[in-house]
Amino acid sequence: MIFKMTEEEKKIFGLACPHLQVMSNELHTREVVHFCLQLLQIVGGDRHIVIPAAILHDTGWAKLPGNVSRKIRVPDGDPEAIKVHEEISALIAELILRDVNYQRAYIDEIVAIIIGHDSRKEAISLNDKILKDGDKLSRFSKDYSKIWPHWGDGSVAENIYAELSNGLRNWFFLPDSIKIAGIELGHRMQEDRSQCR
Ligand SMILES: [Fe+2]
Ligand SMILES: [Fe+2]
C-alpha cells in the first residue's frame, strides 16, 4: 500500500528538508513518515499532529557540530546530551509550523512530542506512541536498516538481526508496531538470503 502526504505535509517537508541533510536524516524521516501513516490507518490518532511531528522530529541534528552529534547518537548515547537535538528540533518545528500558519493548539502538542521523542521513556498520548514507534520502525526498513547500524562513533552493530530482534521485543508501545516490525524483519532476512543464491 502507498501512503501519501497531503499538500500541506509536503510543504512542511520541503521546509524541513534543508535541516535533514546530515546522517541520512532525510531518508530516515521519509521512513518515519511512512510508518506513522501506516500506524495512523490501523490504530487511529491524529495525522495533523503525528505527521508534522514525524517530519520535524530530527531537524535539530544539523545544527550540532558533527563530532558532537556522532558521540551523542551512538546507540544508548548520553541521555542528557540527546536532549540537545530534541530541544533544537522543537524550536525549528515551532518556527516552520508558524511559518505555514499551522493551528496554535496543534503546534503545542507537536512541540511537546518532539521535545521528548528520544529521552522520554513513556508516551504522553496515542499520537506520541505512534511517533515513537514510527521512529523505531524506520530501523527495520529496506534502505535505512543498512545505514543506522553505522551511526555513532564509527562502530557497526555486529549482528543487525540480533539488534532488530531485541528491538522487536523492547522498543515498541503498540502491538501493531510489533507486528509491522516482525513482517519487515522477515522481509529483510528473506532479501539477505536471496542475495546469497
Ligand atoms: Fe531523534
Ligand atoms: Fe528519528
PDB file of C-alpha atoms and ligand atoms in Angstrom:
ATOM      1  CA  MET A   1       0.000   0.000   0.000  1.00  0.00           C
ATOM      2  CA  ILE A   2       1.250   3.514  -0.827  1.00  0.00           C
ATOM      3  CA  PHE A   3       0.996   6.073   1.959  1.00  0.00           C
ATOM      4  CA  LYS A   4       0.895   9.644   0.707  1.00  0.00           C
ATOM      5  CA  MET A   5       1.474  13.014   2.331  1.00  0.00           C
ATOM      6  CA  THR A   6      -1.060  15.815   1.843  1.00  0.00           C
ATOM      7  CA  GLU A   7      -0.026  19.020   0.037  1.00  0.00           C
ATOM      8  CA  GLU A   8       0.310  20.790   3.405  1.00  0.00           C
ATOM      9  CA  GLU A   9       2.502  17.997   4.777  1.00  0.00           C
ATOM     10  CA  LYS A  10       4.653  18.108   1.636  1.00  0.00           C
ATOM     11  CA  LYS A  11       5.112  21.854   2.157  1.00  0.00           C
ATOM     12  CA  ILE A  12       6.257  21.252   5.753  1.00  0.00           C
ATOM     13  CA  PHE A  13       8.602  18.513   4.491  1.00  0.00           C
ATOM     14  CA  GLY A  14      10.046  20.941   1.952  1.00  0.00           C
ATOM     15  CA  LEU A  15      10.796  23.462   4.690  1.00  0.00           C
ATOM     16  CA  ALA A  16      12.280  20.748   6.925  1.00  0.00           C
ATOM     17  CA  CYS A  17      14.447  19.278   4.158  1.00  0.00           C
ATOM     18  CA  PRO A  18      17.411  21.692   4.471  1.00  0.00           C
ATOM     19  CA  HIS A  19      17.609  20.636   8.138  1.00  0.00           C
ATOM     20  CA  LEU A  20      17.742  16.925   7.259  1.00  0.00           C
ATOM     21  CA  GLN A  21      20.947  16.807   5.255  1.00  0.00           C
ATOM     22  CA  VAL A  22      23.146  15.140   7.882  1.00  0.00           C
ATOM     23  CA  MET A  23      23.398  11.493   8.936  1.00  0.00           C
ATOM     24  CA  SER A  24      20.882  10.297   6.307  1.00  0.00           C
ATOM     25  CA  ASN A  25      18.117  12.115   8.146  1.00  0.00           C
ATOM     26  CA  GLU A  26      16.085  12.842   5.014  1.00  0.00           C
ATOM     27  CA  LEU A  27      15.819   9.103   4.299  1.00  0.00           C
ATOM     28  CA  HIS A  28      15.181   8.348   7.992  1.00  0.00           C
ATOM     29  CA  THR A  29      12.424  10.978   8.101  1.00  0.00           C
ATOM     30  CA  ARG A  30      10.714   9.632   4.960  1.00  0.00           C
ATOM     31  CA  GLU A  31      10.686   6.167   6.527  1.00  0.00           C
ATOM     32  CA  VAL A  32       9.308   7.509   9.833  1.00  0.00           C
ATOM     33  CA  VAL A  33       6.523   9.335   7.946  1.00  0.00           C
ATOM     34  CA  HIS A  34       5.734   6.147   6.016  1.00  0.00           C
ATOM     35  CA  PHE A  35       5.393   4.015   9.148  1.00  0.00           C
ATOM     36  CA  CYS A  36       3.433   6.707  11.014  1.00  0.00           C
ATOM     37  CA  LEU A  37       0.938   6.880   8.121  1.00  0.00           C
ATOM     38  CA  GLN A  38       0.630   3.104   8.242  1.00  0.00           C
ATOM     39  CA  LEU A  39       0.026   3.144  12.021  1.00  0.00           C
ATOM     40  CA  LEU A  40      -2.483   6.014  11.774  1.00  0.00           C
ATOM     41  CA  GLN A  41      -4.582   3.854   9.454  1.00  0.00           C
ATOM     42  CA  ILE A  42      -4.520   0.928  11.881  1.00  0.00           C
ATOM     43  CA  VAL A  43      -4.739   2.473  15.360  1.00  0.00           C
ATOM     44  CA  GLY A  44      -6.261   5.919  14.775  1.00  0.00           C
ATOM     45  CA  GLY A  45      -4.513   9.003  16.158  1.00  0.00           C
ATOM     46  CA  ASP A  46      -4.437  12.484  14.641  1.00  0.00           C
ATOM     47  CA  ARG A  47      -2.378  12.948  11.483  1.00  0.00           C
ATOM     48  CA  HIS A  48      -2.426  16.734  11.998  1.00  0.00           C
ATOM     49  CA  ILE A  49      -0.187  16.068  14.992  1.00  0.00           C
ATOM     50  CA  VAL A  50       1.684  12.889  14.084  1.00  0.00           C
ATOM     51  CA  ILE A  51       2.866  13.679  10.560  1.00  0.00           C
ATOM     52  CA  PRO A  52       4.345  17.149  11.251  1.00  0.00           C
ATOM     53  CA  ALA A  53       5.963  15.678  14.386  1.00  0.00           C
ATOM     54  CA  ALA A  54       7.435  12.885  12.248  1.00  0.00           C
ATOM     55  CA  ILE A  55       8.691  15.329   9.605  1.00  0.00           C
ATOM     56  CA  LEU A  56      10.287  17.710  12.090  1.00  0.00           C
ATOM     57  CA  HIS A  57      11.420  15.472  14.979  1.00  0.00           C
ATOM     58  CA  ASP A  58      15.107  15.215  13.985  1.00  0.00           C
ATOM     59  CA  THR A  59      15.654  18.614  12.312  1.00  0.00           C
ATOM     60  CA  GLY A  60      17.910  19.673  15.201  1.00  0.00           C
ATOM     61  CA  TRP A  61      20.786  17.298  14.348  1.00  0.00           C
ATOM     62  CA  ALA A  62      22.030  19.516  11.530  1.00  0.00           C
ATOM     63  CA  LYS A  63      22.683  22.369  13.970  1.00  0.00           C
ATOM     64  CA  LEU A  64      25.117  20.317  16.063  1.00  0.00           C
ATOM     65  CA  PRO A  65      28.820  20.008  15.200  1.00  0.00           C
ATOM     66  CA  GLY A  66      29.428  16.574  13.613  1.00  0.00           C
ATOM     67  CA  ASN A  67      31.831  15.413  16.311  1.00  0.00           C
ATOM     68  CA  VAL A  68      29.260  16.245  18.997  1.00  0.00           C
ATOM     69  CA  SER A  69      26.319  14.538  17.276  1.00  0.00           C
ATOM     70  CA  ARG A  70      28.360  11.423  16.493  1.00  0.00           C
ATOM     71  CA  LYS A  71      29.102  10.969  20.207  1.00  0.00           C
ATOM     72  CA  ILE A  72      25.518  11.670  21.180  1.00  0.00           C
ATOM     73  CA  ARG A  73      23.977   9.415  18.593  1.00  0.00           C
ATOM     74  CA  VAL A  74      25.775   6.179  19.394  1.00  0.00           C
ATOM     75  CA  PRO A  75      23.231   3.565  20.383  1.00  0.00           C
ATOM     76  CA  ASP A  76      22.446   4.175  24.059  1.00  0.00           C
ATOM     77  CA  GLY A  77      24.162   7.567  23.888  1.00  0.00           C
ATOM     78  CA  ASP A  78      24.258  10.014  26.786  1.00  0.00           C
ATOM     79  CA  PRO A  79      20.574  10.552  27.705  1.00  0.00           C
ATOM     80  CA  GLU A  80      21.159  14.148  28.799  1.00  0.00           C
ATOM     81  CA  ALA A  81      23.144  15.036  25.676  1.00  0.00           C
ATOM     82  CA  ILE A  82      20.477  13.591  23.398  1.00  0.00           C
ATOM     83  CA  LYS A  83      18.062  16.194  24.738  1.00  0.00           C
ATOM     84  CA  VAL A  84      20.016  18.894  22.880  1.00  0.00           C
ATOM     85  CA  HIS A  85      18.831  17.666  19.466  1.00  0.00           C
ATOM     86  CA  GLU A  86      15.260  17.357  20.769  1.00  0.00           C
ATOM     87  CA  GLU A  87      15.224  20.934  22.020  1.00  0.00           C
ATOM     88  CA  ILE A  88      16.679  22.352  18.788  1.00  0.00           C
ATOM     89  CA  SER A  89      14.249  20.226  16.722  1.00  0.00           C
ATOM     90  CA  ALA A  90      11.330  21.540  18.801  1.00  0.00           C
ATOM     91  CA  LEU A  91      12.442  25.123  18.167  1.00  0.00           C
ATOM     92  CA  ILE A  92      12.803  24.556  14.401  1.00  0.00           C
ATOM     93  CA  ALA A  93       9.381  22.842  14.371  1.00  0.00           C
ATOM     94  CA  GLU A  94       7.788  25.811  16.121  1.00  0.00           C
ATOM     95  CA  LEU A  95       9.267  28.247  13.573  1.00  0.00           C
ATOM     96  CA  ILE A  96       8.361  26.169  10.493  1.00  0.00           C
ATOM     97  CA  LEU A  97       4.810  25.491  11.683  1.00  0.00           C
ATOM     98  CA  ARG A  98       4.251  29.158  12.490  1.00  0.00           C
ATOM     99  CA  ASP A  99       5.566  29.952   9.005  1.00  0.00           C
ATOM    100  CA  VAL A 100       2.814  27.815   7.405  1.00  0.00           C
ATOM    101  CA  ASN A 101       0.162  29.257   9.776  1.00  0.00           C
ATOM    102  CA  TYR A 102      -0.439  25.909  11.437  1.00  0.00           C
ATOM    103  CA  GLN A 103      -3.063  25.886  14.209  1.00  0.00           C
ATOM    104  CA  ARG A 104      -1.611  27.001  17.547  1.00  0.00           C
ATOM    105  CA  ALA A 105      -3.143  24.081  19.503  1.00  0.00           C
ATOM    106  CA  TYR A 106      -1.594  21.581  17.070  1.00  0.00           C
ATOM    107  CA  ILE A 107       1.825  23.255  17.326  1.00  0.00           C
ATOM    108  CA  ASP A 108       1.820  22.953  21.119  1.00  0.00           C
ATOM    109  CA  GLU A 109       1.164  19.195  21.006  1.00  0.00           C
ATOM    110  CA  ILE A 110       3.690  18.622  18.206  1.00  0.00           C
ATOM    111  CA  VAL A 111       6.395  20.505  20.130  1.00  0.00           C
ATOM    112  CA  ALA A 112       5.573  18.548  23.315  1.00  0.00           C
ATOM    113  CA  ILE A 113       6.020  15.265  21.428  1.00  0.00           C
ATOM    114  CA  ILE A 114       9.260  16.291  19.693  1.00  0.00           C
ATOM    115  CA  ILE A 115      10.886  17.552  22.876  1.00  0.00           C
ATOM    116  CA  GLY A 116      10.785  14.052  24.427  1.00  0.00           C
ATOM    117  CA  HIS A 117      10.800  11.780  21.393  1.00  0.00           C
ATOM    118  CA  ASP A 118      14.072  10.031  22.356  1.00  0.00           C
ATOM    119  CA  SER A 119      14.676  10.940  26.002  1.00  0.00           C
ATOM    120  CA  ARG A 120      11.178  10.412  27.434  1.00  0.00           C
ATOM    121  CA  LYS A 121      10.751   6.692  28.002  1.00  0.00           C
ATOM    122  CA  GLU A 122       6.973   6.807  28.482  1.00  0.00           C
ATOM    123  CA  ALA A 123       4.469   8.142  25.926  1.00  0.00           C
ATOM    124  CA  ILE A 124       2.169  11.069  26.721  1.00  0.00           C
ATOM    125  CA  SER A 125      -0.578  10.196  24.193  1.00  0.00           C
ATOM    126  CA  LEU A 126      -1.538   7.858  21.363  1.00  0.00           C
ATOM    127  CA  ASN A 127      -0.031  10.385  18.919  1.00  0.00           C
ATOM    128  CA  ASP A 128       3.242  10.226  20.862  1.00  0.00           C
ATOM    129  CA  LYS A 129       3.208   6.404  20.796  1.00  0.00           C
ATOM    130  CA  ILE A 130       2.770   6.455  17.015  1.00  0.00           C
ATOM    131  CA  LEU A 131       5.691   8.856  16.509  1.00  0.00           C
ATOM    132  CA  LYS A 132       7.966   6.946  18.903  1.00  0.00           C
ATOM    133  CA  ASP A 133       7.114   3.626  17.239  1.00  0.00           C
ATOM    134  CA  GLY A 134       7.414   5.057  13.703  1.00  0.00           C
ATOM    135  CA  ASP A 135      10.866   6.379  14.631  1.00  0.00           C
ATOM    136  CA  LYS A 136      11.999   2.882  15.679  1.00  0.00           C
ATOM    137  CA  LEU A 137      10.210   1.120  12.790  1.00  0.00           C
ATOM    138  CA  SER A 138      12.405   3.070  10.350  1.00  0.00           C
ATOM    139  CA  ARG A 139      15.293   0.875  11.524  1.00  0.00           C
ATOM    140  CA  PHE A 140      13.509  -2.168  10.031  1.00  0.00           C
ATOM    141  CA  SER A 141      13.018  -0.587   6.588  1.00  0.00           C
ATOM    142  CA  LYS A 142      14.817  -1.845   3.489  1.00  0.00           C
ATOM    143  CA  ASP A 143      17.002   1.218   2.945  1.00  0.00           C
ATOM    144  CA  TYR A 144      17.528   2.637   6.438  1.00  0.00           C
ATOM    145  CA  SER A 145      18.290  -0.776   8.001  1.00  0.00           C
ATOM    146  CA  LYS A 146      21.550  -0.707   6.016  1.00  0.00           C
ATOM    147  CA  ILE A 147      22.509   2.693   7.398  1.00  0.00           C
ATOM    148  CA  TRP A 148      21.577   3.100  11.036  1.00  0.00           C
ATOM    149  CA  PRO A 149      23.857   0.400  12.468  1.00  0.00           C
ATOM    150  CA  HIS A 150      26.788   2.502  11.189  1.00  0.00           C
ATOM    151  CA  TRP A 151      25.814   5.650  13.018  1.00  0.00           C
ATOM    152  CA  GLY A 152      27.509   6.990  16.083  1.00  0.00           C
ATOM    153  CA  ASP A 153      31.163   6.580  16.924  1.00  0.00           C
ATOM    154  CA  GLY A 154      32.043   4.675  13.757  1.00  0.00           C
ATOM    155  CA  SER A 155      31.254   1.286  15.246  1.00  0.00           C
ATOM    156  CA  VAL A 156      28.890  -1.045  13.429  1.00  0.00           C
ATOM    157  CA  ALA A 157      26.326  -3.276  15.048  1.00  0.00           C
ATOM    158  CA  GLU A 158      27.851  -6.766  14.978  1.00  0.00           C
ATOM    159  CA  ASN A 159      24.626  -8.552  14.224  1.00  0.00           C
ATOM    160  CA  ILE A 160      21.869  -6.393  12.771  1.00  0.00           C
ATOM    161  CA  TYR A 161      19.310  -9.167  13.151  1.00  0.00           C
ATOM    162  CA  ALA A 162      20.136  -9.607  16.845  1.00  0.00           C
ATOM    163  CA  GLU A 163      19.749  -5.824  17.320  1.00  0.00           C
ATOM    164  CA  LEU A 164      16.428  -5.768  15.477  1.00  0.00           C
ATOM    165  CA  SER A 165      15.125  -8.882  17.260  1.00  0.00           C
ATOM    166  CA  ASN A 166      15.962  -7.245  20.572  1.00  0.00           C
ATOM    167  CA  GLY A 167      14.227  -4.076  19.351  1.00  0.00           C
ATOM    168  CA  LEU A 168      11.168  -6.066  18.367  1.00  0.00           C
ATOM    169  CA  ARG A 169      10.791  -7.126  21.996  1.00  0.00           C
ATOM    170  CA  ASN A 170      11.745  -3.867  23.687  1.00  0.00           C
ATOM    171  CA  TRP A 171      11.265  -0.753  21.536  1.00  0.00           C
ATOM    172  CA  PHE A 172       7.534  -0.522  20.890  1.00  0.00           C
ATOM    173  CA  PHE A 173       4.430   0.806  22.624  1.00  0.00           C
ATOM    174  CA  LEU A 174       1.779  -0.523  20.227  1.00  0.00           C
ATOM    175  CA  PRO A 175       1.130  -4.220  19.490  1.00  0.00           C
ATOM    176  CA  ASP A 176       0.528  -3.295  15.831  1.00  0.00           C
ATOM    177  CA  SER A 177       4.037  -1.807  15.645  1.00  0.00           C
ATOM    178  CA  ILE A 178       5.467  -5.135  16.822  1.00  0.00           C
ATOM    179  CA  LYS A 179       3.503  -6.889  14.065  1.00  0.00           C
ATOM    180  CA  ILE A 180       4.785  -4.478  11.401  1.00  0.00           C
ATOM    181  CA  ALA A 181       8.360  -4.787  12.697  1.00  0.00           C
ATOM    182  CA  GLY A 182       8.100  -8.587  12.570  1.00  0.00           C
ATOM    183  CA  ILE A 183       6.896  -8.503   8.961  1.00  0.00           C
ATOM    184  CA  GLU A 184       9.662  -6.056   7.963  1.00  0.00           C
ATOM    185  CA  LEU A 185      12.316  -8.145   9.717  1.00  0.00           C
ATOM    186  CA  GLY A 186      11.101 -11.213   7.818  1.00  0.00           C
ATOM    187  CA  HIS A 187      11.437  -9.304   4.538  1.00  0.00           C
ATOM    188  CA  ARG A 188      14.981  -8.160   5.381  1.00  0.00           C
ATOM    189  CA  MET A 189      16.080 -11.715   6.208  1.00  0.00           C
ATOM    190  CA  GLN A 190      14.464 -13.026   3.031  1.00  0.00           C
ATOM    191  CA  GLU A 191      16.269 -10.370   0.931  1.00  0.00           C
ATOM    192  CA  ASP A 192      19.555 -11.343   2.567  1.00  0.00           C
ATOM    193  CA  ARG A 193      19.000 -15.000   1.760  1.00  0.00           C
ATOM    194  CA  SER A 194      18.114 -14.291  -1.881  1.00  0.00           C
ATOM    195  CA  GLN A 195      21.341 -12.265  -2.279  1.00  0.00           C
ATOM    196  CA  CYS A 196      23.321 -15.363  -1.220  1.00  0.00           C
ATOM    197  CA  ARG A 197      21.928 -17.528  -4.026  1.00  0.00           C
TER     198      ARG A 197
HETATM  199 FE    FE B   1      15.803  11.909  17.452  1.00  0.00          FE
HETATM  200 FE    FE B   2      14.424   9.889  14.490  1.00  0.00          FE
END
